[in-house]
Coordinates of C-alpha atoms and ligand atoms in Angstrom, one line a residue:
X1 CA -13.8 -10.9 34.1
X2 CA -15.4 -8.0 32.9
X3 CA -18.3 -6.4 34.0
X4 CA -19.3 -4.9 31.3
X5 CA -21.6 -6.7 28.2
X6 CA -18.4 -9.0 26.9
X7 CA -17.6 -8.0 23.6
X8 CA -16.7 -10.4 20.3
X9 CA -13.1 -8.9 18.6
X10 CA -11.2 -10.0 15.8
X11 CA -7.5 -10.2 15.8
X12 CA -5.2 -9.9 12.7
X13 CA -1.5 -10.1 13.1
X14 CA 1.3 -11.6 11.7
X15 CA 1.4 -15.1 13.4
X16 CA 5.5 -15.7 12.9
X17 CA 7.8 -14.6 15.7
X18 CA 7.7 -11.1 16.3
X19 CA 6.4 -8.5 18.4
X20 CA 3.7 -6.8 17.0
X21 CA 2.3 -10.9 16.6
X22 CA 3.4 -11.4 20.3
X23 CA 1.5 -8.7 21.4
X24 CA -1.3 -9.1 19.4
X25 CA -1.4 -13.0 20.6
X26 CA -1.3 -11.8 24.2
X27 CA -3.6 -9.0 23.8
X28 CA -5.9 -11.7 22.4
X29 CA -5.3 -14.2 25.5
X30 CA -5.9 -11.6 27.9
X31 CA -9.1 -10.1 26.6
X32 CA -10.5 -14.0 26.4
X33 CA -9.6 -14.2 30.3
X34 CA -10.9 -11.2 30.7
X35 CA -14.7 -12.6 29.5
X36 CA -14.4 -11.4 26.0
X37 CA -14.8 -13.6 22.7
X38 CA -12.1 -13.6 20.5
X39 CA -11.5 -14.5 17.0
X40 CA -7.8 -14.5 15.0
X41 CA -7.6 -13.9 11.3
X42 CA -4.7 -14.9 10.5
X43 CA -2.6 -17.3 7.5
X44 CA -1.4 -19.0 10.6
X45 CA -2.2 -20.0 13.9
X46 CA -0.3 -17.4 15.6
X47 CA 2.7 -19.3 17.5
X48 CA 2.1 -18.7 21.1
X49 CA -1.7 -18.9 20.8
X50 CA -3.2 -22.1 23.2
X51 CA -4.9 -24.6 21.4
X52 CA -7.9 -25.2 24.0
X53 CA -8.4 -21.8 25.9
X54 CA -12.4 -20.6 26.3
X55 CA -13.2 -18.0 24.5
X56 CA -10.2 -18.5 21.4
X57 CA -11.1 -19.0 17.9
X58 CA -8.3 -19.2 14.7
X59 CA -9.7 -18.3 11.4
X60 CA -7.0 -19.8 8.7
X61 CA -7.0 -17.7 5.7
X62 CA -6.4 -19.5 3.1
X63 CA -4.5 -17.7 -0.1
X64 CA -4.5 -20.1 -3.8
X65 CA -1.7 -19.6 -6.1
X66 CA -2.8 -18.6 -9.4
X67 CA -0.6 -19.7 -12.1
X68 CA -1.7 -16.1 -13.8
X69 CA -0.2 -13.7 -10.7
X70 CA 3.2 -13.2 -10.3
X71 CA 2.9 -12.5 -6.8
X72 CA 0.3 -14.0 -4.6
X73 CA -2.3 -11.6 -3.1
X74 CA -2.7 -12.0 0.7
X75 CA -4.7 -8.6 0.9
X76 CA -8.2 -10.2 -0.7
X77 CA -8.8 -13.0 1.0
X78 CA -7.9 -12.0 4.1
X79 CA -10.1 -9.3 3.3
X80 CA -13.1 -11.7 2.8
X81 CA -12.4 -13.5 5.6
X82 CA -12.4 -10.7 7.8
X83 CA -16.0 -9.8 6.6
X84 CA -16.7 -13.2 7.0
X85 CA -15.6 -13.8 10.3
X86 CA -17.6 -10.6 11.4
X87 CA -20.8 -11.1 9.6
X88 CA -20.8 -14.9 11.3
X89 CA -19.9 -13.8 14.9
X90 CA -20.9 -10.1 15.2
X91 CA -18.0 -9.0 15.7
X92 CA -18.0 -5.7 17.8
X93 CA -14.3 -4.8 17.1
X94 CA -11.5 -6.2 14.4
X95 CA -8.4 -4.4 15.8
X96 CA -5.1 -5.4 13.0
X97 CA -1.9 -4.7 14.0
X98 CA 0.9 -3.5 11.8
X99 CA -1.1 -1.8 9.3
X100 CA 0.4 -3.3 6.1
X101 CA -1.9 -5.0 4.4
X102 CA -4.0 -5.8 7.9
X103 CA -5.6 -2.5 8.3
X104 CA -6.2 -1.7 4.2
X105 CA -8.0 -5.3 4.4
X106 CA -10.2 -4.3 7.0
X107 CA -11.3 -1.3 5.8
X108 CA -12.0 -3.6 2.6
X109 CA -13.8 -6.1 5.0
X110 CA -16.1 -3.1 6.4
X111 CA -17.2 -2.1 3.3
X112 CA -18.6 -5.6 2.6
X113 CA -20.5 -5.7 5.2
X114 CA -24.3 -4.1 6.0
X115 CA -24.3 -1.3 8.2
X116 CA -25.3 -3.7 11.1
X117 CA -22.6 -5.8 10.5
X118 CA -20.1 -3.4 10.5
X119 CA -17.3 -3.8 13.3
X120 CA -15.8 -0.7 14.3
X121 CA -11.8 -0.8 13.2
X122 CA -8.4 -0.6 15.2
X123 CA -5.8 -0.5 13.8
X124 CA -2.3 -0.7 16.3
X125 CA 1.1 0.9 14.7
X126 CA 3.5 -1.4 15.4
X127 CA 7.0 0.5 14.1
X128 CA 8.0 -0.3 10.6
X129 CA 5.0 -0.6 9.1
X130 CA 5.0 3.6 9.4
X131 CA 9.1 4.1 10.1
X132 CA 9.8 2.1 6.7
X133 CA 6.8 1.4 4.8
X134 CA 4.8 4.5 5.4
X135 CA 7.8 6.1 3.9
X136 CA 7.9 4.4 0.7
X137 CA 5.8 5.9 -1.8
X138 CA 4.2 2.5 -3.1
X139 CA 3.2 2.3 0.2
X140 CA 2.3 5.3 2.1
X141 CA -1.0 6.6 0.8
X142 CA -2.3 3.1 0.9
X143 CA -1.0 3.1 4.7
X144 CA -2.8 6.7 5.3
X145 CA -6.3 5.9 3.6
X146 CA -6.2 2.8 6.2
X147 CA -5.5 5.0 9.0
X148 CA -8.1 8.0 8.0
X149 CA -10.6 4.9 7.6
X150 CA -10.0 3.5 10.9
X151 CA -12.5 3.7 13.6
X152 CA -9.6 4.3 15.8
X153 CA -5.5 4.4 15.2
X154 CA -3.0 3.3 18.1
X155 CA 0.7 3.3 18.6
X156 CA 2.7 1.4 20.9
X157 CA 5.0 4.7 21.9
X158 CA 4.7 8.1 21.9
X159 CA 7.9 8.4 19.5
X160 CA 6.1 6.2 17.0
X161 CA 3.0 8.8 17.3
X162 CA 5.2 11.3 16.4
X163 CA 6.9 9.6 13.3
X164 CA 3.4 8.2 12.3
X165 CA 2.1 12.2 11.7
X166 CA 6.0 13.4 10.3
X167 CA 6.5 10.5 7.6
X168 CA 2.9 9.4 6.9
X169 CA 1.3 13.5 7.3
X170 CA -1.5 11.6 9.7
X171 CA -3.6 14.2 11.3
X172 CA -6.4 12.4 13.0
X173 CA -6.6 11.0 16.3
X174 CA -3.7 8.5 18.3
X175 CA -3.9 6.8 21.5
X176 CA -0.1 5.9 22.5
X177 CA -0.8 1.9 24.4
X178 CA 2.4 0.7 25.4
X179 CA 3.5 -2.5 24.8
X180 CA 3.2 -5.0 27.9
X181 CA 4.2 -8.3 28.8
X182 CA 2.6 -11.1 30.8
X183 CA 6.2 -13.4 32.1
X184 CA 4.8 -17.3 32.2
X185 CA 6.3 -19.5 34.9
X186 CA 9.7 -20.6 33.6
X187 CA 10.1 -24.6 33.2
X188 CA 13.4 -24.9 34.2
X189 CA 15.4 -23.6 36.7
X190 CA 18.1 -21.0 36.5
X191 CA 21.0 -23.0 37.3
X192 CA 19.4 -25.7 34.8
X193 CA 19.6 -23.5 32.0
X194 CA 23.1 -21.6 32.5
X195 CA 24.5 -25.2 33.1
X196 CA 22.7 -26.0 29.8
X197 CA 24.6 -23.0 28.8
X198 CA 27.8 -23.8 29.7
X199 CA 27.8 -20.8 32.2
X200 CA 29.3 -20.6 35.4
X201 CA 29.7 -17.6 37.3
X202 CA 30.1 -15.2 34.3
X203 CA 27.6 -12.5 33.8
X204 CA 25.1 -14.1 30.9
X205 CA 24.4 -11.1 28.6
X206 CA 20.8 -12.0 26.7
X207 CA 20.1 -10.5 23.0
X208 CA 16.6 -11.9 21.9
X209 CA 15.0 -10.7 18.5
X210 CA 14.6 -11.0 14.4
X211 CA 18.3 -10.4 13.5
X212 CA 16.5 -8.3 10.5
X213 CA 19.1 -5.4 9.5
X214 CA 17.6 -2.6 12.2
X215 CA 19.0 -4.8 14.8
X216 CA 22.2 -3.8 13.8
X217 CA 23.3 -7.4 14.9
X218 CA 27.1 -5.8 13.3
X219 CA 26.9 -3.4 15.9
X220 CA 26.3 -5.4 18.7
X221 CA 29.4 -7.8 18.0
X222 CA 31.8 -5.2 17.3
X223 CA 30.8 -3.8 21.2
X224 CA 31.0 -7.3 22.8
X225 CA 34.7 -7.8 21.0
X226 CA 35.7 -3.9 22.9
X227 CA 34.7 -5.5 26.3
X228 CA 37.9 -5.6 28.1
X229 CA 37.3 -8.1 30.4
X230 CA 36.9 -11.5 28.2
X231 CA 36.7 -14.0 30.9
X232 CA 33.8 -12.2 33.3
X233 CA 30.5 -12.6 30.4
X234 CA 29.0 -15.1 27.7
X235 CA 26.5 -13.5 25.2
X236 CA 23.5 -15.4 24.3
X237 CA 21.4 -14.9 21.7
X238 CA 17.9 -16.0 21.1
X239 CA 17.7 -15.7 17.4
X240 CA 14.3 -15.8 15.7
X241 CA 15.4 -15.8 12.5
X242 CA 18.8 -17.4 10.9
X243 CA 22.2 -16.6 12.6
X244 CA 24.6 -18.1 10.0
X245 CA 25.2 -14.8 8.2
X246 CA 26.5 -13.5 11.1
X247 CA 29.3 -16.0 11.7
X248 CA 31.7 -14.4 9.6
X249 CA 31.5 -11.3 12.0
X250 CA 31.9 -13.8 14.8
X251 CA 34.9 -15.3 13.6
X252 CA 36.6 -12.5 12.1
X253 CA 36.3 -10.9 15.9
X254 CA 37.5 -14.2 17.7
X255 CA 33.9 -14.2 19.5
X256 CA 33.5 -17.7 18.7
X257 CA 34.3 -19.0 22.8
X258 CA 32.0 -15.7 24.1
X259 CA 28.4 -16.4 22.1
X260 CA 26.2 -18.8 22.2
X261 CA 23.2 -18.9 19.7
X262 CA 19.9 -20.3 20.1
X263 CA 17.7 -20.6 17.1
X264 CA 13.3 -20.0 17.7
X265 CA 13.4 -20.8 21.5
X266 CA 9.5 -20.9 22.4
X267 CA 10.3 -20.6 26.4
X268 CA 11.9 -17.5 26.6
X269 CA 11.5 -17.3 30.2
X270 CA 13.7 -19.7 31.0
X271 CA 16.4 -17.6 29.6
X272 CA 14.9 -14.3 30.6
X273 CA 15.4 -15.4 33.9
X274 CA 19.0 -17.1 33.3
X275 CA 19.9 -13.4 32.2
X276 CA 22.0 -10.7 34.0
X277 CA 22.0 -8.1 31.5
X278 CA 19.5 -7.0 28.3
X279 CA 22.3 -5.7 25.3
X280 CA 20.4 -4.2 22.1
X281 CA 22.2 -2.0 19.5
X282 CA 19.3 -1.3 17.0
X283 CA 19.1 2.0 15.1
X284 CA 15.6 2.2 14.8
X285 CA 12.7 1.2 17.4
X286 CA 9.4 1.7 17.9
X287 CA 9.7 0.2 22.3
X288 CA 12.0 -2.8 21.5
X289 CA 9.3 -5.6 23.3
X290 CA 12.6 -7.8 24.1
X291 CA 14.1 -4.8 26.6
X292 CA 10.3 -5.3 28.7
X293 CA 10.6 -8.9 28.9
X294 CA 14.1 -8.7 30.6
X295 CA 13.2 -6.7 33.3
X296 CA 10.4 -8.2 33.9
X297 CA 12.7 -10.7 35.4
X298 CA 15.5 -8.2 37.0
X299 CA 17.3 -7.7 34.1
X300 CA 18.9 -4.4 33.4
X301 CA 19.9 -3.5 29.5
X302 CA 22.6 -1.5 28.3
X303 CA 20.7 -0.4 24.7
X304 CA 21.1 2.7 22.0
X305 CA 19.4 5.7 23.2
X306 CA 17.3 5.4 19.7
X307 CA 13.3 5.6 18.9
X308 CA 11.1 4.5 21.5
X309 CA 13.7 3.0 23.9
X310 CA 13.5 5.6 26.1
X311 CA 10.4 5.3 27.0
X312 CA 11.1 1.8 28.0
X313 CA 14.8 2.0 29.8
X314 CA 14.7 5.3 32.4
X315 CA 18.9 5.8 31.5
X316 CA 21.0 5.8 34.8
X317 CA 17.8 4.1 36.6
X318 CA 16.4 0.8 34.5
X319 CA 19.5 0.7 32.1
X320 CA 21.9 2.6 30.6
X321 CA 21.7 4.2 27.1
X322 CA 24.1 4.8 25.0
X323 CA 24.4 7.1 21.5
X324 CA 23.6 4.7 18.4
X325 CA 27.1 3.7 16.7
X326 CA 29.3 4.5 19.7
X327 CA 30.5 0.8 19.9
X328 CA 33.4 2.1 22.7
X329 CA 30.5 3.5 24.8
X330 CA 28.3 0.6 24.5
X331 CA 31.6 -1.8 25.5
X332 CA 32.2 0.7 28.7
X333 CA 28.4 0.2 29.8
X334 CA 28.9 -3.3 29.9
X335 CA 31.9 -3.5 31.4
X336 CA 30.7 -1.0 33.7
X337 CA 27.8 -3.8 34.9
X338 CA 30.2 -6.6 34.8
X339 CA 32.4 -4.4 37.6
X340 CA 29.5 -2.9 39.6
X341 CA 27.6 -5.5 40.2
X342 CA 25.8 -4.0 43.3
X343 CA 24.7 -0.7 40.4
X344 CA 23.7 -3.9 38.1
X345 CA 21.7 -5.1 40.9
X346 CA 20.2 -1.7 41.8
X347 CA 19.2 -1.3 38.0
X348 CA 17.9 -4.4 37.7
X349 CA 15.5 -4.3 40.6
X350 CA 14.2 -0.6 39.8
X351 CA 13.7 -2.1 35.8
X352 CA 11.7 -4.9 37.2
X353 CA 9.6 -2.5 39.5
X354 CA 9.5 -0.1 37.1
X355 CA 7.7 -3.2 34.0
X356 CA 5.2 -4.3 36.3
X357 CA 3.9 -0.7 37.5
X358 CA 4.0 0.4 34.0
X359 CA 4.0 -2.6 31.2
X360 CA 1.8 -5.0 33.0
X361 CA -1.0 -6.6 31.3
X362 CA -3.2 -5.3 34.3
X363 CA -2.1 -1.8 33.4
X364 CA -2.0 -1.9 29.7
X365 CA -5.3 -4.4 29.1
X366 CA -8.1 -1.7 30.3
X367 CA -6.8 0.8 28.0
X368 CA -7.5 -1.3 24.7
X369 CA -10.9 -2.2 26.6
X370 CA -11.9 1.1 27.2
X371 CA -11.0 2.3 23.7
X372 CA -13.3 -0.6 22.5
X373 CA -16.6 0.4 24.8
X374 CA -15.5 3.8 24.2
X375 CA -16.2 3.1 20.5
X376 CA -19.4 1.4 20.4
X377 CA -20.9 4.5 22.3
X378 CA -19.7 6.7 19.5
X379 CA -21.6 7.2 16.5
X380 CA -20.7 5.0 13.5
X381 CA -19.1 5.7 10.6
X382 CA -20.7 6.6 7.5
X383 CA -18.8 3.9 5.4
X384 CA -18.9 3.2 1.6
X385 CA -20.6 -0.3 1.4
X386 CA -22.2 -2.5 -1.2
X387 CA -26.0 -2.3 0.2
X388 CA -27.1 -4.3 -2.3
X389 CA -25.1 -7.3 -1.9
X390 CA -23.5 -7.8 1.4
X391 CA -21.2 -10.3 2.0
X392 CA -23.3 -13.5 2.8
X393 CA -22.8 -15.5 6.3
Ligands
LIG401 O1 7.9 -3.2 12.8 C1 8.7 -4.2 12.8 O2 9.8 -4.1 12.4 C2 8.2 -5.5 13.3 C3 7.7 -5.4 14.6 C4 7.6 -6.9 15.0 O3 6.6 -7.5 14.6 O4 8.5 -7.4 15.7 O5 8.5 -4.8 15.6 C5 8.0 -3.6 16.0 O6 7.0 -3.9 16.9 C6 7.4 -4.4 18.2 C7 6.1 -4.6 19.0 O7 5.3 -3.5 19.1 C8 8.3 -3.3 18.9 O8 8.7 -3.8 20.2 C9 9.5 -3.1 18.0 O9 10.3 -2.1 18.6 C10 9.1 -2.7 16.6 N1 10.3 -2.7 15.7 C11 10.7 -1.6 15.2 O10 10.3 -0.5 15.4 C12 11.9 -1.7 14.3

């Protein structure tokens, strides 16, 4: 609990599987256990958020389809709500993660609002909403303006600071908060869930994430068809999204005995901790949330030295990381931790140690908190606002 006068946040994020919505979700959960009030403004309930937990409140936006758009606008009235929600609960903080639209409809939001109604604005860079959007040029200034206008401007790796001032010219303040995780209890057992598996004594490589084109999901077969030894490994992979375009790789490399897919799994856990190895082949990445969860149970990864990995997988000590593309190198890692299993072992231990000391919610929580109280002591911005007609509550 805090000791501190608990504050009241609001919490935009994409509620679909993904990261920047799984950390947003937690982040949310955390700060309620923590004493603070917390409100998500969202199209969806976000998918891992509890239904009956003190202290949670979900907001639905709710977007019309107008025969006269083209394309439906999400922006405005989530946008409205936002000013809504705020004006309604005082909201001290609305911290939006993954900028597009989220932060450009809080700034929106803020100007609705009178002066004393005015929440002070977060926004969290999440990865592609500066490494690909930011860049494109329908895009970017929008992206910057929201930045320039936020109260205060996060990123979830120091890499992703970097890229953030290179691609989107952002000069203004940045406060790198890691990512973090917070492991539930699994439900089943280990040996329940390799048996549901079909996997006996071979080591269980895990892959978990969107399969979107960054995952380099081509990559990652071609590796697993170089490892030499066939019979020692099965590769399972949680896919939140749809697996079928991949099945022509699959066949057309004779992986179809050595993979075994699992479509929007909800208890990851239980196959985080089935798990002997963490294998990710992306070419871009902001921290790669997926690598943290692993070694949060023991599990070492074998992933492309790319983005913000590094600061999540200490090569030679956590993991080992290889050059992006080299699909022999990636194949030798992993045959490397199928042969030395005490080195697997070793790694696995010092990437578990290595998540809780760093990537904890106890470590990472404070910082957001801090940045918050740190905020409300600061003056307030002088924001554009429609005095005369505030948005009514
Ligand atoms: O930016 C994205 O591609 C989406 C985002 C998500 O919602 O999954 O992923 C990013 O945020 C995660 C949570 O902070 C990071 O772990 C991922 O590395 C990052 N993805 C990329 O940078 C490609």
């Amino acid at each position: 609990m805090v000791t501190a006068k608990p504050l009241k946040i609001g919490i935009t994020c994409y509620p679909s599987v993904g990261g920047s919505g799984v950390i947003a979700t937690t982040l949310g959960i955390e700060l309620a256990e923590r004493g603070h009030e917390v409100h998500f403004i969202s199209y969806d309930r976000p998918f891992r958020l509890p239904l009956d937990a003190p202290r949670i409140y979900f907001h639905q936006v709710v977007i019309n389809s107008y025969g006269l758009f083209k394309y439906p606008d999400y922006t405005l009235p989530l946008s409205v709500e936002m000013a809504k929600v705020s004006c309604k609960h005082n909201l001290d903080i609305l911290h939006v993660h993954y900028a597009v639209p989220h932060a450009t409809a809080a700034i929106l939001a803020r100007c609705m609002l009178a002066a004393d109604k005015q929440p002070r604005v977060v926004t969290t860079l999440h990865g592609t909403d500066t490494t690909l959007l930011g860049a494109d040029p329908g895009y970017g200034p929008a992206i910057l303006h929201a930045l320039n206008q936020s109260d205060a401007v996060t990123t979830v790796s120091s890499f992703l600071a970097k890229e953030s001032r290179r691609v989107l010219s952002f000069e203004g303040p940045m406060a790198v908060i890691h990512n973090f995780f917070e492991p539930k209890r699994p439900i089943r057992s280990r040996e329940e869930v390799r048996q549901e598996l079909g996997i006996g004594d071979e080591m269980m490589i895990l892959h978990s994430s969107n399969l979107r084109p960054m995952k380099r999901i081509d990559l990652l077969l071609e590796s697993i068809a170089r490892v030499r030894q066939r019979d020692a490994f099965k590769l399972v992979i949680l896919a939140g999204g749809d697996f079928s375009p991949f099945r022509d790789d699959v066949n057309r490399l004779g992986l179809e005995d050595k993979i075994i897919i699992r479509e929007n799994v909800l208890e990851i856990e239980d196959y985080l901790q089935a798990a002997d190895l963490a294998f990710y082949t992306s070419e871009s990445e902001s921290f790669c949330l997926s690598i943290l969860e692993a070694a949060f149970f023991g599990c070492p990864s074998v992933a492309t030295n790319v983005g913000g990995i590094p600061e999540v997988v200490e090569d030679g000590t956590t993991g080992l990381l290889i050059d992006f593309g080299d699909a022999d190198g990636l194949a030798r890692a992993i045959e490397k931790m199928i042969e030395d299993v005490p080195l697997r072992q070793r790694l696995g231990a010092a990437a578990k140690l290595a998540a809780q000391r760093k990537f904890s919610a106890e470590a990472i929580i404070p910082r957001y908190e801090s940045l918050y109280y740190n905020l409300l002591t600061s003056p307030q911005r002088d924001v554009l606002q429609s005095l005369d007609h505030p948005i009514n509550c």
